[in-house]
Amino acid sequence: MAPQRFHEQFDHIQRSMPGVRLALGPDEDAHYLYEKGVVLARDGEEARIVEDTVRAHFTETRGLLPEHVRRTGPETNRTGVTRIRVGDPAEGDDPVPHALRALRAAEDRGGRRLVSRNHVVHIAVNACPGDEPVPVPRSEPANPGAADGVHDPETAVRVLVIDTGLVHDHRSYPLLAHTTGDPQLTETDGDGVLHQYVGHGTFIAGVLAAVAPNTDISVLGTLNDAGAVLESEFGHKLFEAVDRDGWPDVISLSAGTPTEGTDGLIGLDAFMRELRERHTLLVAAAGNNGSATPFWPAAYASLPEYAGSVLSVGALRADGEAEACFSNHGPWVRAYAPGERLTSALTGFDTPVPYLYQHSTYDTCRYGHGYACTCQFPRHTGVLSEGRESTGGKPDQVMFEGLAQWSGTSFATPVVAGLVAALMSAYGQRDPRTAGARLLADTTDRVEVRGAHVPALRPSTWRPVASPAPALPA
């Protein structure tokens, strides 16, 4: 796929983490980001093995001083992870790949992975959603539309959305009247223009509330900073989220990362183990890399010990007939739901607010699909796009007055979280994992994705959206 947008987002995320030096994964197709000069290990004996092995390797083969290898995170914390510096990140050569190679022999002897990069977990993904939002008139209904039902505080299903925070006027949108959570920290820049990703969590909450009216939705602003957080911090933030209000019935998570391995994220080990022992169902986005590379934590759904506690979600295209071009795929994706050109609340209805597109659209689908996808339409010229200045291209600006159309597995995920919650309400089911399993078992709809026939979860209130006609040449 074309890497341009990924590199544009890399620069954007790097600016949001001024004290951290980031690097791109060595595999161009994997599309992960990580902290340069730092690795993660589990606390205790494993951290000591990592530290000693890396120090010996660097002093013997690379001439670095022993003090370059040191622990920079607490040795004991609830996440069970130690952050170890393995070199000076200001140097041009990244020491992390060398450190990982030095540890392979120790890992082989122990039969267990000891260390990993400190990945950047970000809104799903190309380090960004499938596209950027498009304004929709207030007169146009939400899609999925509002299902029948009322909010009953006594029986409402508790859903926790971990994302960007809520826009200040979100309760002006009727479907979000009962939604609570963290505010979006900063909505606009000094010129009053919306920041990128503002409204992402609000949009997700609106989709969820439309599919499942009898829900108590809480939106946490864990990903307020450019939609990204370091893996070493993410596990701690997840624990904070469930500690604050207790473990919910459902967690809707539209973020993650690919990795260089196939066994998950060391930084989430402790959280995932505790999740497994609770009743909570984690519904997680499969990611927007158009790739079969596992995307974590959604890919935990493919591990037998997590099969009942994690439900991974890919996106269907706007007509619902196949997967969206951007959607990740593979046997680790359990189900697909509408995720292209959905309509929900981006802001409330206080005042119109401008937005400048960050990315330019492409002449053809950047993933090689042949339908009129969101890679191409509607056309945008973006602020971040390379070469814009040389061609005189001016970034396109639009005005949002409440509703938006947006695409990504980020938004297929709350569709499925809502369907699980709606099934719980309809049948008086109090176990979300049983409800998730029943939802998959009862679904007869299938779509073909790369030769596999997979469950397609389409809410009854969802309307297929016709692809736009290509613009005629001037």
Coordinates of C-alpha atoms in Angstrom, one line a residue, residues 36-437:
K36 CA 13.7 4.8 19.9
G37 CA 16.4 3.6 22.3
V38 CA 14.0 1.8 24.7
V39 CA 12.7 -1.8 25.1
L40 CA 10.1 -3.3 27.5
A41 CA 10.6 -6.3 29.7
R42 CA 8.6 -7.9 32.5
D43 CA 9.5 -6.9 36.1
G44 CA 11.8 -8.9 38.2
E45 CA 14.2 -11.6 37.0
E46 CA 13.3 -11.1 33.3
A47 CA 14.1 -7.4 33.4
R48 CA 17.5 -8.2 35.0
I49 CA 18.3 -10.8 32.3
V50 CA 17.4 -8.3 29.6
E51 CA 19.5 -5.5 31.3
D52 CA 22.6 -7.7 31.8
T53 CA 22.4 -9.3 28.3
V54 CA 22.0 -6.0 26.5
R55 CA 24.8 -4.3 28.5
A56 CA 27.2 -7.2 27.8
H57 CA 26.3 -7.1 24.1
F58 CA 26.8 -3.3 23.7
T59 CA 30.0 -3.0 25.7
E60 CA 31.5 -5.9 23.8
T61 CA 30.4 -5.2 20.3
R62 CA 29.4 -1.6 19.9
G63 CA 31.6 0.4 22.4
L64 CA 28.7 2.0 24.3
L65 CA 29.2 2.9 27.9
P66 CA 27.5 0.6 30.5
E67 CA 25.4 3.5 31.8
H68 CA 23.6 3.7 28.4
V69 CA 21.8 0.5 29.5
R70 CA 19.6 1.3 32.5
R71 CA 16.1 1.0 33.7
T72 CA 14.1 4.2 33.3
G73 CA 10.7 2.9 34.6
P74 CA 9.7 1.5 38.0
E75 CA 10.7 -2.1 38.6
T76 CA 7.4 -2.9 40.2
N77 CA 4.1 -1.6 39.1
R78 CA 0.7 -2.9 38.4
T79 CA 1.4 -3.4 34.7
G80 CA 4.3 -5.6 35.5
V81 CA 6.5 -3.9 33.0
T82 CA 10.0 -2.3 33.2
R83 CA 11.2 0.2 30.6
I84 CA 14.9 -0.2 29.8
R85 CA 17.0 2.3 28.0
V86 CA 19.4 0.5 25.6
G87 CA 21.2 3.4 24.1
D88 CA 21.1 7.1 23.4
P89 CA 18.0 7.8 21.3
A90 CA 19.7 11.1 20.0
E91 CA 22.2 9.0 18.0
G92 CA 21.4 8.4 14.4
D93 CA 21.6 4.6 14.6
D94 CA 18.7 3.1 16.5
P95 CA 20.0 0.6 19.1
V96 CA 16.7 -1.2 19.7
P97 CA 17.0 -3.7 16.8
H98 CA 20.5 -4.6 17.9
A99 CA 19.3 -5.1 21.5
L100 CA 16.5 -7.4 20.3
R101 CA 18.9 -9.5 18.2
A102 CA 21.3 -9.8 21.3
L103 CA 18.4 -11.2 23.3
R104 CA 17.3 -13.9 20.9
A105 CA 19.7 -16.6 22.3
A106 CA 18.5 -15.9 25.8
E107 CA 14.8 -16.1 24.7
D108 CA 15.5 -19.4 22.9
R109 CA 17.0 -20.8 26.1
G110 CA 14.0 -19.7 28.1
G111 CA 11.4 -20.6 25.6
R112 CA 9.7 -17.3 26.2
R113 CA 9.8 -13.8 24.7
L114 CA 11.7 -11.5 27.1
V115 CA 11.5 -8.1 25.5
S116 CA 9.8 -6.0 22.9
R117 CA 9.8 -2.6 21.4
N118 CA 7.8 0.1 23.2
H119 CA 5.2 0.4 20.6
V120 CA 2.9 3.4 20.0
V121 CA -0.7 2.5 20.4
H122 CA -2.9 4.7 18.3
I123 CA -6.3 5.2 16.9
A124 CA -6.9 2.5 14.4
V125 CA -4.9 3.1 12.2
N126 CA -2.4 3.8 9.5
A127 CA -1.9 5.7 12.7
C128 CA -5.2 7.3 11.7
P129 CA -8.8 6.3 10.9
G130 CA -9.7 5.1 7.4
D131 CA -10.4 8.6 6.2
E132 CA -11.2 12.1 7.6
P133 CA -14.8 13.2 8.5
V134 CA -17.1 14.8 5.9
P135 CA -19.8 17.2 7.0
V136 CA -23.4 16.0 6.9
P137 CA -26.5 18.2 7.1
R138 CA -28.4 18.2 10.4
S139 CA -31.5 17.1 8.5
E140 CA -29.8 13.7 7.6
P141 CA -30.5 10.9 10.0
A142 CA -27.8 9.0 11.8
N143 CA -26.5 5.8 10.1
P144 CA -27.0 3.4 11.8
G145 CA -30.2 5.0 12.8
A146 CA -31.6 5.1 16.3
A147 CA -33.0 1.7 17.3
D148 CA -36.2 1.3 19.2
G149 CA -35.9 1.3 22.9
V150 CA -35.5 3.6 25.9
H151 CA -32.7 4.3 28.4
D152 CA -33.5 2.6 31.7
P153 CA -30.8 3.4 34.4
E154 CA -31.8 0.2 36.3
T155 CA -31.1 -2.2 33.4
A156 CA -28.8 -0.3 31.1
V157 CA -25.7 -2.1 29.9
R158 CA -22.5 -0.4 31.0
V159 CA -20.1 0.4 28.1
L160 CA -16.7 2.0 28.5
V161 CA -15.3 3.7 25.3
I162 CA -11.5 4.3 25.5
D163 CA -10.7 6.9 23.0
T164 CA -10.5 10.7 22.7
G165 CA -12.7 12.6 25.0
L166 CA -16.2 14.1 24.4
V167 CA -16.7 17.4 22.7
H168 CA -18.0 20.1 25.1
D169 CA -21.5 20.3 23.5
H170 CA -22.0 16.5 23.0
R171 CA -25.3 16.4 25.0
S172 CA -26.9 18.7 22.5
Y173 CA -27.0 15.6 20.3
P174 CA -30.1 13.7 21.5
L175 CA -28.6 10.2 21.3
L176 CA -25.8 11.3 23.7
A177 CA -28.0 12.9 26.4
H178 CA -27.0 10.2 28.9
T179 CA -23.4 9.9 27.9
T180 CA -20.7 10.8 30.4
G181 CA -16.9 10.9 30.5
D182 CA -13.8 13.0 30.0
P183 CA -13.9 16.2 28.0
Q184 CA -11.7 16.6 24.9
L185 CA -8.8 18.6 26.3
T186 CA -8.3 21.0 23.4
E187 CA -10.8 21.1 20.6
T188 CA -9.5 23.9 18.4
D189 CA -6.3 25.7 17.7
G190 CA -5.6 29.4 18.1
D191 CA -7.6 30.1 14.9
G192 CA -10.6 28.2 16.1
V193 CA -10.0 25.3 13.7
L194 CA -10.7 21.7 14.9
H195 CA -7.7 19.6 15.8
Q196 CA -7.3 16.3 14.0
Y197 CA -9.2 13.5 15.8
V198 CA -11.5 15.8 17.8
G199 CA -14.9 14.2 17.8
H200 CA -13.5 10.7 17.3
G201 CA -14.7 9.5 20.7
T202 CA -18.0 11.5 20.4
F203 CA -18.7 9.9 17.0
I204 CA -18.1 6.4 18.4
A205 CA -20.4 7.1 21.4
G206 CA -23.1 8.3 19.0
V207 CA -22.9 5.1 16.9
L208 CA -23.1 3.0 20.0
A209 CA -26.0 4.8 21.4
A210 CA -27.9 4.6 18.1
V211 CA -27.5 0.8 18.0
A212 CA -28.1 0.2 21.7
P213 CA -30.3 2.9 23.4
N214 CA -30.3 1.1 26.8
T215 CA -26.7 1.7 27.6
D216 CA -24.8 3.8 30.1
I217 CA -21.8 5.0 27.9
S218 CA -18.7 6.5 29.5
V219 CA -16.0 7.9 27.2
L220 CA -12.5 8.2 28.5
G221 CA -10.0 10.6 26.9
T222 CA -7.1 8.2 27.1
L223 CA -6.1 9.0 23.5
N224 CA -6.6 12.7 23.5
D225 CA -3.0 13.4 22.4
A226 CA -3.0 12.9 18.6
G227 CA -4.8 9.6 19.2
A228 CA -1.7 8.0 20.5
V229 CA 0.0 6.7 23.6
L230 CA 3.1 4.6 24.4
E231 CA 2.5 0.9 25.1
S232 CA 4.4 1.3 28.4
E233 CA 1.8 3.8 29.5
F234 CA -1.3 2.3 27.9
G235 CA -1.6 -0.7 30.3
H236 CA -1.5 1.7 33.2
K237 CA -4.2 3.9 31.6
L238 CA -6.4 0.9 31.0
F239 CA -6.2 -0.1 34.7
E240 CA -7.0 3.5 35.7
A241 CA -10.0 3.4 33.5
V242 CA -11.5 0.3 35.1
D243 CA -10.4 1.2 38.6
R244 CA -12.3 4.5 38.4
D245 CA -15.8 3.2 37.8
G246 CA -15.3 -0.6 38.0
W247 CA -15.2 -3.1 35.2
P248 CA -17.9 -2.5 32.7
D249 CA -20.0 -5.0 30.8
V250 CA -18.3 -4.0 27.5
I251 CA -15.2 -2.1 26.5
S252 CA -15.2 -0.5 23.1
L253 CA -11.6 0.1 22.0
S254 CA -10.8 1.6 18.6
A255 CA -7.0 1.6 18.9
G256 CA -4.0 -0.7 18.8
T257 CA -0.8 -1.5 16.9
P258 CA 0.8 -4.1 14.7
T259 CA 4.0 -5.6 16.2
E260 CA 7.0 -7.5 15.0
G261 CA 5.7 -10.6 16.7
T262 CA 2.6 -12.7 17.0
D263 CA 2.1 -13.0 20.7
G264 CA 0.7 -9.6 21.8
L265 CA 1.9 -6.6 23.8
I266 CA 4.1 -7.0 26.8
G267 CA 2.8 -3.7 28.1
L268 CA -0.7 -5.2 28.2
D269 CA 0.1 -8.6 29.6
A270 CA -1.2 -7.8 33.1
F271 CA -4.3 -6.0 32.0
M272 CA -5.2 -8.8 29.5
R273 CA -4.7 -11.5 32.2
E274 CA -7.0 -9.6 34.6
L275 CA -9.6 -9.0 31.8
R276 CA -9.7 -12.8 31.3
E277 CA -10.7 -13.3 34.9
R278 CA -13.5 -10.7 34.7
H279 CA -16.9 -10.7 33.0
T280 CA -16.1 -7.8 30.7
L281 CA -16.1 -8.3 26.9
L282 CA -13.4 -6.3 25.0
V283 CA -14.6 -5.3 21.5
A284 CA -11.6 -4.1 19.6
A285 CA -10.9 -2.6 16.2
A286 CA -9.0 -4.7 13.7
G287 CA -7.2 -1.6 12.3
N288 CA -7.0 0.2 9.0
N289 CA -3.8 -1.0 7.4
G290 CA -5.5 -3.1 4.7
S291 CA -3.3 -5.9 6.0
A292 CA -3.4 -9.4 7.4
T293 CA -0.7 -8.5 10.0
P294 CA -2.2 -9.0 13.4
F295 CA -3.2 -5.8 15.1
W296 CA -3.2 -5.8 18.9
P297 CA -5.1 -6.0 21.2
A298 CA -7.8 -7.0 18.7
A299 CA -5.7 -10.0 17.6
Y300 CA -5.9 -11.5 21.2
A301 CA -9.2 -12.9 19.9
S302 CA -7.2 -15.5 18.0
L303 CA -5.4 -16.8 21.1
P304 CA -7.4 -19.7 22.8
E305 CA -7.1 -18.2 26.3
Y306 CA -8.7 -15.0 25.1
A307 CA -11.2 -16.3 22.6
G308 CA -14.2 -15.6 24.9
S309 CA -13.1 -12.3 26.3
V310 CA -12.0 -10.4 23.1
L311 CA -14.1 -9.8 19.9
S312 CA -12.1 -8.3 17.0
V313 CA -14.0 -6.3 14.4
G314 CA -13.2 -5.5 10.8
A315 CA -15.1 -3.0 8.6
L316 CA -17.6 -3.6 5.8
R317 CA -17.6 -1.2 2.9
A318 CA -20.5 1.3 2.4
D319 CA -22.7 -1.1 0.5
G320 CA -22.1 -3.9 3.0
E321 CA -21.2 -6.4 0.3
A322 CA -17.5 -6.9 1.1
E323 CA -14.8 -5.7 3.4
A324 CA -13.8 -2.0 3.2
C325 CA -10.6 -1.4 1.4
F326 CA -8.8 -0.2 4.5
S327 CA -9.9 -2.9 6.8
N328 CA -7.4 -5.4 8.2
H329 CA -8.3 -9.0 7.7
G330 CA -7.3 -12.5 8.5
P331 CA -8.3 -15.4 10.7
W332 CA -7.8 -13.3 13.8
V333 CA -10.7 -11.0 12.8
R334 CA -13.8 -12.6 14.2
A335 CA -16.6 -10.5 12.5
Y336 CA -17.2 -7.5 10.2
A337 CA -19.7 -4.7 10.6
P338 CA -20.5 -1.5 8.6
G339 CA -17.6 0.8 8.9
E340 CA -17.4 3.0 5.8
R341 CA -19.3 6.3 5.5
L342 CA -21.3 5.9 8.8
T343 CA -23.1 9.0 10.1
S344 CA -22.9 10.2 13.7
A345 CA -22.2 13.2 15.8
L346 CA -18.8 14.9 15.4
T347 CA -19.7 17.9 17.5
G348 CA -22.9 19.0 19.3
F349 CA -25.1 21.8 17.8
D350 CA -23.8 24.9 19.6
T351 CA -22.0 26.6 16.7
P352 CA -20.5 25.6 13.4
V353 CA -16.7 24.9 13.6
P354 CA -14.1 24.8 10.8
Y355 CA -11.8 21.9 10.0
L356 CA -8.8 21.7 7.6
Y357 CA -8.1 18.4 6.0
Q358 CA -4.8 16.9 7.0
H359 CA -4.4 14.3 4.2
S360 CA -5.0 14.4 0.5
T361 CA -7.1 11.8 -1.2
Y362 CA -5.6 9.5 -3.9
D363 CA -6.3 9.1 -7.6
T364 CA -6.8 5.4 -7.0
C365 CA -7.4 3.2 -3.9
R366 CA -4.2 3.1 -1.9
Y367 CA -4.9 -0.5 -1.1
G368 CA -5.6 -1.6 -4.7
H369 CA -9.4 -2.1 -4.5
G370 CA -11.6 -1.2 -7.5
Y371 CA -14.7 0.3 -6.0
A372 CA -15.2 4.0 -5.2
C373 CA -13.8 4.0 -1.7
T374 CA -13.0 6.7 0.8
C375 CA -9.4 6.8 -0.4
Q376 CA -10.6 8.7 -3.5
F377 CA -13.9 10.4 -2.7
P378 CA -14.8 13.0 -1.7
R379 CA -11.6 14.8 -2.9
H380 CA -9.4 16.6 -0.4
T381 CA -6.1 18.4 -0.4
G382 CA -4.5 18.1 3.0
V383 CA -2.2 20.1 5.2
L384 CA 0.3 17.3 5.8
S385 CA 0.6 15.9 2.3
E386 CA 4.0 15.9 0.7
G387 CA 4.4 18.0 -2.4
R388 CA 1.4 20.2 -1.7
E389 CA 3.5 23.4 -1.6
S390 CA 5.2 22.7 -4.9
T391 CA 1.9 22.3 -6.7
G392 CA 0.3 25.3 -5.1
G393 CA -2.4 23.2 -3.5
K394 CA -4.3 24.9 -0.8
P395 CA -5.7 22.8 2.0
D396 CA -9.5 22.3 1.9
Q397 CA -11.5 23.6 4.7
V398 CA -15.1 22.6 5.7
M399 CA -17.6 23.5 8.4
F400 CA -19.1 21.0 10.8
E401 CA -22.5 21.8 12.3
G402 CA -23.0 18.6 14.3
L403 CA -23.0 15.5 12.1
A404 CA -20.3 13.9 10.0
Q405 CA -19.7 10.9 7.8
W406 CA -16.6 9.0 8.7
S407 CA -14.9 5.6 7.9
G408 CA -12.7 3.2 9.8
T409 CA -12.7 0.0 11.8
S410 CA -12.8 2.5 14.6
F411 CA -16.5 2.9 13.9
A412 CA -17.4 -0.7 13.0
T413 CA -16.3 -1.5 16.5
P414 CA -19.0 0.4 18.4
V415 CA -21.6 -1.1 16.0
V416 CA -20.6 -4.5 17.3
A417 CA -20.3 -3.3 20.9
G418 CA -23.8 -1.9 20.5
L419 CA -25.2 -5.1 19.0
V420 CA -23.8 -7.1 22.0
A421 CA -25.4 -4.6 24.4
A422 CA -28.7 -4.6 22.5
L423 CA -28.9 -8.4 22.7
M424 CA -28.2 -8.2 26.4
S425 CA -31.1 -5.8 26.9
A426 CA -33.5 -7.8 24.6
Y427 CA -33.0 -11.1 26.4
G428 CA -32.2 -10.0 29.9
Q429 CA -28.7 -11.4 29.5
R430 CA -26.2 -10.2 32.1
D431 CA -23.1 -11.9 30.8
P432 CA -21.6 -9.9 27.9
R433 CA -19.4 -12.8 26.8
T434 CA -22.3 -15.1 26.5
A435 CA -24.1 -12.4 24.5
G436 CA -21.2 -11.9 22.2
A437 CA -20.9 -15.7 21.5

